[in-house]
Structure formats: C-alpha cells, structure tokens
Amino acid sequence: MTVIITTTTSLKQAHQDYIAHLRARGNEITNYECPDCGGVIETQAAPDGESWGMLSTCPLCAGLHMQFTNGSSAHGVALPIRGNDYDGNLEGGTNVNAPQCNP
C-alpha cells in the first residue's frame, strides 16, 4: 500500500489510515514512544524471530528517528544530529542532543 500525503491529508491521518489497513489485513500492531515528543506511535509488529530497523517519522510531531521492532516489541531512538542542534562543523561539531563520547 502506498500512502500519499496531500495538503488535505495530515501526516497523523495518513498514519491512522495505514494502521487501519494493516489491522484489516490481520497484521499484529504494537506501539512505542516517540523519542522526540513522547507520544505513542503504533507500528506493525515484526514476525517472530525477526528484527527490523528503519528511519521513521513521528505522525504526531513529525520528528525523525530510528525505529527498531523485534517481534511484538518496538522502541524509537533519537537521531544524534537534528535540526539546528548541529553547528555544521563535521570536524568536532557540537550537537547538544547527542550523547557525549569520551574515548
């Protein structure tokens, strides 16, 4: 199924339509918390024994994050570089949201 978002279809509504389509097909649905806004996001559960990882957009805040699904459990992980937090300097740039590494 391809979901096309138009100016009259919100990201949230497109996501709800997609989840309704998955449910109608009998797919198992699970949920996880958006790492940006804390909202609950529904997603398709992975088949038993499979793990999925994908770039995902929150239908509530439009935040971009990584989504990891392992069977019927899922979680989101914030990207280390987002929006204006990145100062543009690839050599030693500062990102206020990224975890600090101390080698």
Short mmCIF file of N, CA, C and O in Angstrom, two decimals:
data_model
loop_
_atom_site.label_atom_id
_atom_site.label_comp_id
_atom_site.label_asym_id
_atom_site.label_seq_id
_atom_site.Cartn_x
_atom_site.Cartn_y
_atom_site.Cartn_z
N MET A 1 0.85 -1.18 0.00
CA MET A 1 0.00 0.00 0.00
C MET A 1 0.88 1.23 0.00
O MET A 1 1.82 1.35 0.78
N THR A 2 0.57 2.17 -0.84
CA THR A 2 1.28 3.44 -0.88
C THR A 2 0.40 4.50 -0.27
O THR A 2 -0.77 4.63 -0.64
N VAL A 3 0.93 5.25 0.68
CA VAL A 3 0.18 6.33 1.31
C VAL A 3 0.69 7.64 0.74
O VAL A 3 1.88 7.93 0.82
N ILE A 4 -0.21 8.38 0.12
CA ILE A 4 0.15 9.68 -0.45
C ILE A 4 -0.41 10.76 0.45
O ILE A 4 -1.61 10.79 0.72
N ILE A 5 0.47 11.63 0.92
CA ILE A 5 0.06 12.71 1.81
C ILE A 5 -0.14 13.97 0.97
O ILE A 5 0.78 14.42 0.30
N THR A 6 -1.34 14.49 0.98
CA THR A 6 -1.64 15.71 0.25
C THR A 6 -1.81 16.84 1.24
O THR A 6 -1.75 16.64 2.45
N THR A 7 -2.06 18.03 0.73
CA THR A 7 -2.25 19.17 1.63
C THR A 7 -3.51 19.00 2.47
O THR A 7 -3.66 19.63 3.50
N THR A 8 -4.45 18.14 2.03
CA THR A 8 -5.67 17.93 2.80
C THR A 8 -5.57 16.71 3.71
O THR A 8 -6.46 16.45 4.49
N THR A 9 -4.52 15.93 3.59
CA THR A 9 -4.31 14.75 4.44
C THR A 9 -3.13 15.02 5.35
O THR A 9 -2.02 15.22 4.89
N SER A 10 -3.38 15.01 6.64
CA SER A 10 -2.30 15.24 7.59
C SER A 10 -1.45 13.98 7.72
O SER A 10 -1.90 12.87 7.41
N LEU A 11 -0.24 14.16 8.20
CA LEU A 11 0.64 13.03 8.47
C LEU A 11 -0.03 12.09 9.47
O LEU A 11 0.01 10.87 9.31
N LYS A 12 -0.66 12.65 10.48
CA LYS A 12 -1.34 11.84 11.50
C LYS A 12 -2.46 11.01 10.88
O LYS A 12 -2.59 9.82 11.15
N GLN A 13 -3.27 11.62 10.01
CA GLN A 13 -4.38 10.90 9.38
C GLN A 13 -3.86 9.83 8.44
O GLN A 13 -4.39 8.72 8.40
N ALA A 14 -2.80 10.13 7.68
CA ALA A 14 -2.22 9.14 6.78
C ALA A 14 -1.72 7.93 7.57
O ALA A 14 -1.89 6.78 7.15
N HIS A 15 -1.11 8.19 8.74
CA HIS A 15 -0.61 7.10 9.59
C HIS A 15 -1.77 6.27 10.13
O HIS A 15 -1.72 5.04 10.13
N GLN A 16 -2.83 6.94 10.58
CA GLN A 16 -4.00 6.23 11.08
C GLN A 16 -4.63 5.35 9.99
O GLN A 16 -5.04 4.22 10.25
N ASP A 17 -4.69 5.87 8.76
CA ASP A 17 -5.22 5.10 7.64
C ASP A 17 -4.35 3.86 7.37
O ASP A 17 -4.87 2.78 7.11
N TYR A 18 -3.03 4.04 7.44
CA TYR A 18 -2.11 2.93 7.20
C TYR A 18 -2.27 1.85 8.28
O TYR A 18 -2.33 0.66 7.96
N ILE A 19 -2.36 2.26 9.54
CA ILE A 19 -2.54 1.29 10.63
C ILE A 19 -3.87 0.57 10.48
O ILE A 19 -3.96 -0.64 10.68
N ALA A 20 -4.93 1.29 10.09
CA ALA A 20 -6.24 0.66 9.87
C ALA A 20 -6.15 -0.38 8.75
O ALA A 20 -6.74 -1.47 8.85
N HIS A 21 -5.39 -0.07 7.70
CA HIS A 21 -5.19 -1.00 6.60
C HIS A 21 -4.47 -2.27 7.09
O HIS A 21 -4.87 -3.39 6.74
N LEU A 22 -3.42 -2.08 7.90
CA LEU A 22 -2.69 -3.24 8.43
C LEU A 22 -3.59 -4.10 9.31
O LEU A 22 -3.56 -5.33 9.21
N ARG A 23 -4.38 -3.45 10.15
CA ARG A 23 -5.30 -4.21 11.04
C ARG A 23 -6.32 -4.99 10.21
O ARG A 23 -6.62 -6.14 10.53
N ALA A 24 -6.84 -4.37 9.16
CA ALA A 24 -7.83 -5.03 8.30
C ALA A 24 -7.24 -6.26 7.62
O ALA A 24 -7.95 -7.23 7.36
N ARG A 25 -5.94 -6.24 7.37
CA ARG A 25 -5.26 -7.38 6.77
C ARG A 25 -4.87 -8.43 7.80
O ARG A 25 -4.32 -9.47 7.47
N GLY A 26 -5.10 -8.14 9.09
CA GLY A 26 -4.79 -9.09 10.15
C GLY A 26 -3.38 -8.99 10.70
O GLY A 26 -2.95 -9.86 11.44
N ASN A 27 -2.65 -7.93 10.34
CA ASN A 27 -1.30 -7.75 10.86
C ASN A 27 -1.34 -7.37 12.33
O ASN A 27 -2.20 -6.61 12.76
N GLU A 28 -0.38 -7.89 13.10
CA GLU A 28 -0.26 -7.53 14.51
C GLU A 28 0.32 -6.13 14.63
O GLU A 28 1.27 -5.77 13.93
N ILE A 29 -0.25 -5.33 15.52
CA ILE A 29 0.19 -3.96 15.75
C ILE A 29 0.78 -3.85 17.15
O ILE A 29 0.26 -4.43 18.10
N THR A 30 1.86 -3.13 17.27
CA THR A 30 2.47 -2.84 18.56
C THR A 30 2.67 -1.33 18.63
O THR A 30 2.36 -0.62 17.68
N ASN A 31 3.17 -0.83 19.74
CA ASN A 31 3.42 0.61 19.82
C ASN A 31 4.70 0.89 20.59
O ASN A 31 5.24 0.01 21.26
N TYR A 32 5.16 2.11 20.44
CA TYR A 32 6.36 2.57 21.14
C TYR A 32 6.26 4.07 21.35
O TYR A 32 5.39 4.73 20.79
N GLU A 33 7.14 4.60 22.17
CA GLU A 33 7.12 6.02 22.50
C GLU A 33 8.06 6.79 21.57
O GLU A 33 9.21 6.39 21.37
N CYS A 34 7.58 7.89 21.02
CA CYS A 34 8.42 8.75 20.18
C CYS A 34 9.54 9.33 21.04
O CYS A 34 9.27 9.89 22.11
N PRO A 35 10.80 9.21 20.60
CA PRO A 35 11.89 9.75 21.40
C PRO A 35 11.94 11.28 21.40
O PRO A 35 12.62 11.87 22.23
N ASP A 36 11.20 11.92 20.51
CA ASP A 36 11.19 13.39 20.46
C ASP A 36 10.08 14.00 21.31
O ASP A 36 10.32 14.86 22.12
N CYS A 37 8.83 13.53 21.10
CA CYS A 37 7.70 14.16 21.79
C CYS A 37 7.08 13.30 22.89
O CYS A 37 6.26 13.78 23.67
N GLY A 38 7.44 12.01 22.95
CA GLY A 38 6.90 11.13 23.96
C GLY A 38 5.54 10.54 23.61
O GLY A 38 4.97 9.79 24.39
N GLY A 39 5.01 10.91 22.44
CA GLY A 39 3.71 10.38 22.01
C GLY A 39 3.80 8.90 21.68
O GLY A 39 4.86 8.37 21.37
N VAL A 40 2.66 8.22 21.74
CA VAL A 40 2.60 6.80 21.44
C VAL A 40 2.38 6.61 19.94
O VAL A 40 1.44 7.16 19.37
N ILE A 41 3.26 5.82 19.32
CA ILE A 41 3.19 5.56 17.89
C ILE A 41 2.87 4.08 17.68
O ILE A 41 3.55 3.21 18.24
N GLU A 42 1.85 3.80 16.90
CA GLU A 42 1.54 2.42 16.54
C GLU A 42 2.36 2.03 15.31
O GLU A 42 2.58 2.84 14.43
N THR A 43 2.77 0.76 15.29
CA THR A 43 3.54 0.25 14.16
C THR A 43 3.26 -1.23 13.99
O THR A 43 2.75 -1.88 14.91
N GLN A 44 3.62 -1.75 12.86
CA GLN A 44 3.44 -3.18 12.60
C GLN A 44 4.48 -3.97 13.39
O GLN A 44 5.66 -3.62 13.41
N ALA A 45 4.03 -5.02 14.05
CA ALA A 45 4.94 -5.90 14.76
C ALA A 45 5.71 -6.74 13.74
O ALA A 45 5.18 -7.09 12.69
N ALA A 46 6.96 -7.03 14.06
CA ALA A 46 7.76 -7.91 13.20
C ALA A 46 7.35 -9.35 13.45
O ALA A 46 6.95 -9.71 14.55
N PRO A 47 7.46 -10.19 12.44
CA PRO A 47 7.18 -11.62 12.67
C PRO A 47 8.13 -12.18 13.74
O PRO A 47 9.24 -11.68 13.92
N ASP A 48 7.68 -13.20 14.44
CA ASP A 48 8.52 -13.83 15.48
C ASP A 48 9.88 -14.19 14.91
O ASP A 48 9.98 -14.74 13.81
N GLY A 49 10.91 -13.86 15.65
CA GLY A 49 12.27 -14.18 15.25
C GLY A 49 12.90 -13.15 14.32
O GLY A 49 14.06 -13.28 13.96
N GLU A 50 12.14 -12.13 13.91
CA GLU A 50 12.69 -11.09 13.03
C GLU A 50 12.87 -9.79 13.78
O GLU A 50 12.11 -9.47 14.70
N SER A 51 13.87 -9.02 13.37
CA SER A 51 14.11 -7.68 13.91
C SER A 51 14.18 -6.72 12.74
O SER A 51 14.82 -7.01 11.73
N TRP A 52 13.52 -5.59 12.88
CA TRP A 52 13.52 -4.57 11.84
C TRP A 52 14.09 -3.28 12.42
O TRP A 52 13.87 -2.93 13.57
N GLY A 53 14.79 -2.54 11.60
CA GLY A 53 15.27 -1.21 11.94
C GLY A 53 15.01 -0.30 10.76
O GLY A 53 15.25 -0.69 9.61
N MET A 54 14.46 0.88 11.02
CA MET A 54 14.14 1.78 9.91
C MET A 54 14.10 3.22 10.38
O MET A 54 13.90 3.50 11.56
N LEU A 55 14.33 4.11 9.45
CA LEU A 55 14.16 5.53 9.70
C LEU A 55 12.66 5.79 9.72
O LEU A 55 11.93 5.31 8.86
N SER A 56 12.19 6.53 10.69
CA SER A 56 10.75 6.72 10.85
C SER A 56 10.45 8.17 11.20
O SER A 56 11.27 8.87 11.80
N THR A 57 9.26 8.61 10.83
CA THR A 57 8.77 9.95 11.14
C THR A 57 7.60 9.83 12.10
O THR A 57 6.66 9.08 11.83
N CYS A 58 7.63 10.57 13.18
CA CYS A 58 6.53 10.56 14.13
C CYS A 58 5.30 11.22 13.50
O CYS A 58 5.40 12.35 13.03
N PRO A 59 4.15 10.55 13.51
CA PRO A 59 2.95 11.16 12.95
C PRO A 59 2.37 12.28 13.82
O PRO A 59 1.49 13.01 13.39
N LEU A 60 2.90 12.42 15.03
CA LEU A 60 2.40 13.45 15.95
C LEU A 60 3.22 14.74 15.89
O LEU A 60 2.67 15.83 15.85
N CYS A 61 4.55 14.61 15.90
CA CYS A 61 5.41 15.80 15.92
C CYS A 61 6.26 15.95 14.66
O CYS A 61 6.97 16.93 14.52
N ALA A 62 6.21 14.95 13.77
CA ALA A 62 6.99 14.92 12.52
C ALA A 62 8.49 14.80 12.79
O ALA A 62 9.30 15.03 11.90
N GLY A 63 8.87 14.42 14.01
CA GLY A 63 10.27 14.21 14.34
C GLY A 63 10.81 12.96 13.66
O GLY A 63 10.12 11.94 13.56
N LEU A 64 12.02 13.02 13.18
CA LEU A 64 12.68 11.90 12.51
C LEU A 64 13.49 11.12 13.54
O LEU A 64 14.21 11.72 14.36
N HIS A 65 13.36 9.80 13.54
CA HIS A 65 14.08 8.95 14.50
C HIS A 65 14.27 7.56 13.89
O HIS A 65 13.73 7.25 12.84
N MET A 66 15.04 6.73 14.58
CA MET A 66 15.17 5.33 14.19
C MET A 66 14.14 4.53 14.98
O MET A 66 13.95 4.76 16.17
N GLN A 67 13.50 3.60 14.28
CA GLN A 67 12.53 2.70 14.92
C GLN A 67 13.08 1.29 14.83
O GLN A 67 13.52 0.85 13.77
N PHE A 68 13.09 0.60 15.95
CA PHE A 68 13.54 -0.79 16.00
C PHE A 68 12.39 -1.65 16.49
O PHE A 68 11.79 -1.36 17.52
N THR A 69 12.09 -2.70 15.74
CA THR A 69 10.99 -3.60 16.08
C THR A 69 11.55 -5.02 16.14
O THR A 69 12.22 -5.46 15.22
N ASN A 70 11.29 -5.69 17.25
CA ASN A 70 11.74 -7.06 17.46
C ASN A 70 10.54 -7.86 17.91
O ASN A 70 10.11 -7.75 19.06
N GLY A 71 9.96 -8.65 16.99
CA GLY A 71 8.73 -9.35 17.32
C GLY A 71 7.64 -8.35 17.65
O GLY A 71 7.42 -7.41 16.90
N SER A 72 7.00 -8.52 18.80
CA SER A 72 5.91 -7.61 19.17
C SER A 72 6.35 -6.45 20.04
O SER A 72 5.51 -5.73 20.58
N SER A 73 7.65 -6.21 20.17
CA SER A 73 8.10 -5.04 20.92
C SER A 73 8.81 -4.08 19.97
O SER A 73 9.39 -4.49 18.97
N ALA A 74 8.72 -2.80 20.28
CA ALA A 74 9.35 -1.78 19.44
C ALA A 74 9.83 -0.64 20.31
O ALA A 74 9.34 -0.43 21.43
N HIS A 75 10.81 0.11 19.82
CA HIS A 75 11.26 1.32 20.51
C HIS A 75 11.85 2.28 19.48
O HIS A 75 12.27 1.88 18.40
N GLY A 76 11.85 3.55 19.84
CA GLY A 76 12.41 4.57 18.99
C GLY A 76 13.66 5.15 19.61
O GLY A 76 13.79 5.23 20.83
N VAL A 77 14.61 5.56 18.75
CA VAL A 77 15.86 6.14 19.20
C VAL A 77 16.06 7.46 18.46
O VAL A 77 16.01 7.50 17.22
N ALA A 78 16.30 8.52 19.21
CA ALA A 78 16.52 9.83 18.61
C ALA A 78 17.79 9.82 17.76
O ALA A 78 18.76 9.14 18.10
N LEU A 79 17.77 10.56 16.68
CA LEU A 79 18.96 10.69 15.85
C LEU A 79 19.94 11.61 16.55
O LEU A 79 19.54 12.57 17.21
N PRO A 80 21.24 11.37 16.42
CA PRO A 80 22.22 12.19 17.13
C PRO A 80 22.34 13.61 16.60
O PRO A 80 22.79 14.48 17.30
N ILE A 81 21.93 13.85 15.36
CA ILE A 81 22.03 15.19 14.78
C ILE A 81 20.67 15.57 14.23
O ILE A 81 20.15 14.91 13.35
N ARG A 82 20.09 16.66 14.77
CA ARG A 82 18.77 17.08 14.32
C ARG A 82 18.72 18.59 14.22
O ARG A 82 19.20 19.31 15.08
N GLY A 83 18.10 19.06 13.17
CA GLY A 83 17.77 20.47 13.01
C GLY A 83 18.89 21.42 13.32
O GLY A 83 20.03 21.24 12.89
N ASN A 84 18.59 22.44 14.08
CA ASN A 84 19.55 23.49 14.39
C ASN A 84 20.51 23.13 15.52
O ASN A 84 21.35 23.94 15.89
N ASP A 85 20.39 21.90 16.05
CA ASP A 85 21.32 21.48 17.09
C ASP A 85 22.71 21.26 16.55
O ASP A 85 23.69 21.29 17.27
N TYR A 86 22.81 21.01 15.26
CA TYR A 86 24.10 20.73 14.63
C TYR A 86 24.71 22.03 14.14
O TYR A 86 24.06 22.82 13.48
N ASP A 87 25.97 22.28 14.47
CA ASP A 87 26.59 23.57 14.13
C ASP A 87 27.22 23.58 12.74
O ASP A 87 27.79 24.58 12.34
N GLY A 88 27.12 22.49 11.98
CA GLY A 88 27.63 22.46 10.62
C GLY A 88 29.10 22.11 10.49
O GLY A 88 29.63 21.98 9.40
N ASN A 89 29.80 21.93 11.58
CA ASN A 89 31.22 21.63 11.55
C ASN A 89 31.39 20.12 11.72
O ASN A 89 31.23 19.59 12.80
N LEU A 90 31.72 19.44 10.61
CA LEU A 90 31.87 17.99 10.67
C LEU A 90 33.10 17.57 11.46
O LEU A 90 33.19 16.46 11.93
N GLU A 91 34.08 18.45 11.58
CA GLU A 91 35.29 18.16 12.35
C GLU A 91 35.09 18.72 13.76
O GLU A 91 35.37 19.87 14.02
N GLY A 92 34.57 17.92 14.64
CA GLY A 92 34.40 18.36 16.03
C GLY A 92 33.16 19.20 16.26
O GLY A 92 33.12 20.00 17.17
N GLY A 93 32.14 19.03 15.41
CA GLY A 93 30.90 19.79 15.59
C GLY A 93 30.25 19.46 16.92
O GLY A 93 30.51 18.45 17.54
N THR A 94 29.38 20.34 17.37
CA THR A 94 28.70 20.16 18.64
C THR A 94 27.23 19.90 18.39
O THR A 94 26.60 20.60 17.63
N ASN A 95 26.70 18.91 19.02
CA ASN A 95 25.29 18.60 18.95
C ASN A 95 24.80 18.48 20.38
O ASN A 95 25.18 17.57 21.10
N VAL A 96 23.94 19.39 20.79
CA VAL A 96 23.53 19.42 22.20
C VAL A 96 22.68 18.21 22.58
O VAL A 96 22.57 17.90 23.76
N ASN A 97 22.09 17.52 21.60
CA ASN A 97 21.25 16.37 21.93
C ASN A 97 21.99 15.04 21.84
O ASN A 97 21.48 14.02 22.26
N ALA A 98 23.18 15.04 21.27
CA ALA A 98 23.90 13.78 21.10
C ALA A 98 24.59 13.36 22.39
O ALA A 98 25.07 14.20 23.15
N PRO A 99 24.62 12.05 22.65
CA PRO A 99 25.37 11.60 23.81
C PRO A 99 26.85 11.89 23.61
O PRO A 99 27.34 11.84 22.49
N GLN A 100 27.51 12.24 24.66
CA GLN A 100 28.93 12.57 24.56
C GLN A 100 29.78 11.31 24.67
O GLN A 100 29.54 10.47 25.51
N CYS A 101 30.75 11.21 23.78
CA CYS A 101 31.68 10.07 23.79
C CYS A 101 32.99 10.51 24.39
O CYS A 101 33.53 11.55 24.02
N ASN A 102 33.49 9.76 25.33
CA ASN A 102 34.78 10.05 25.94
C ASN A 102 35.71 8.88 25.70
O ASN A 102 35.74 7.93 26.47
N PRO A 103 36.48 8.95 24.57
CA PRO A 103 37.37 7.81 24.25
C PRO A 103 38.46 7.62 25.27
O PRO A 103 38.84 8.47 25.99
#
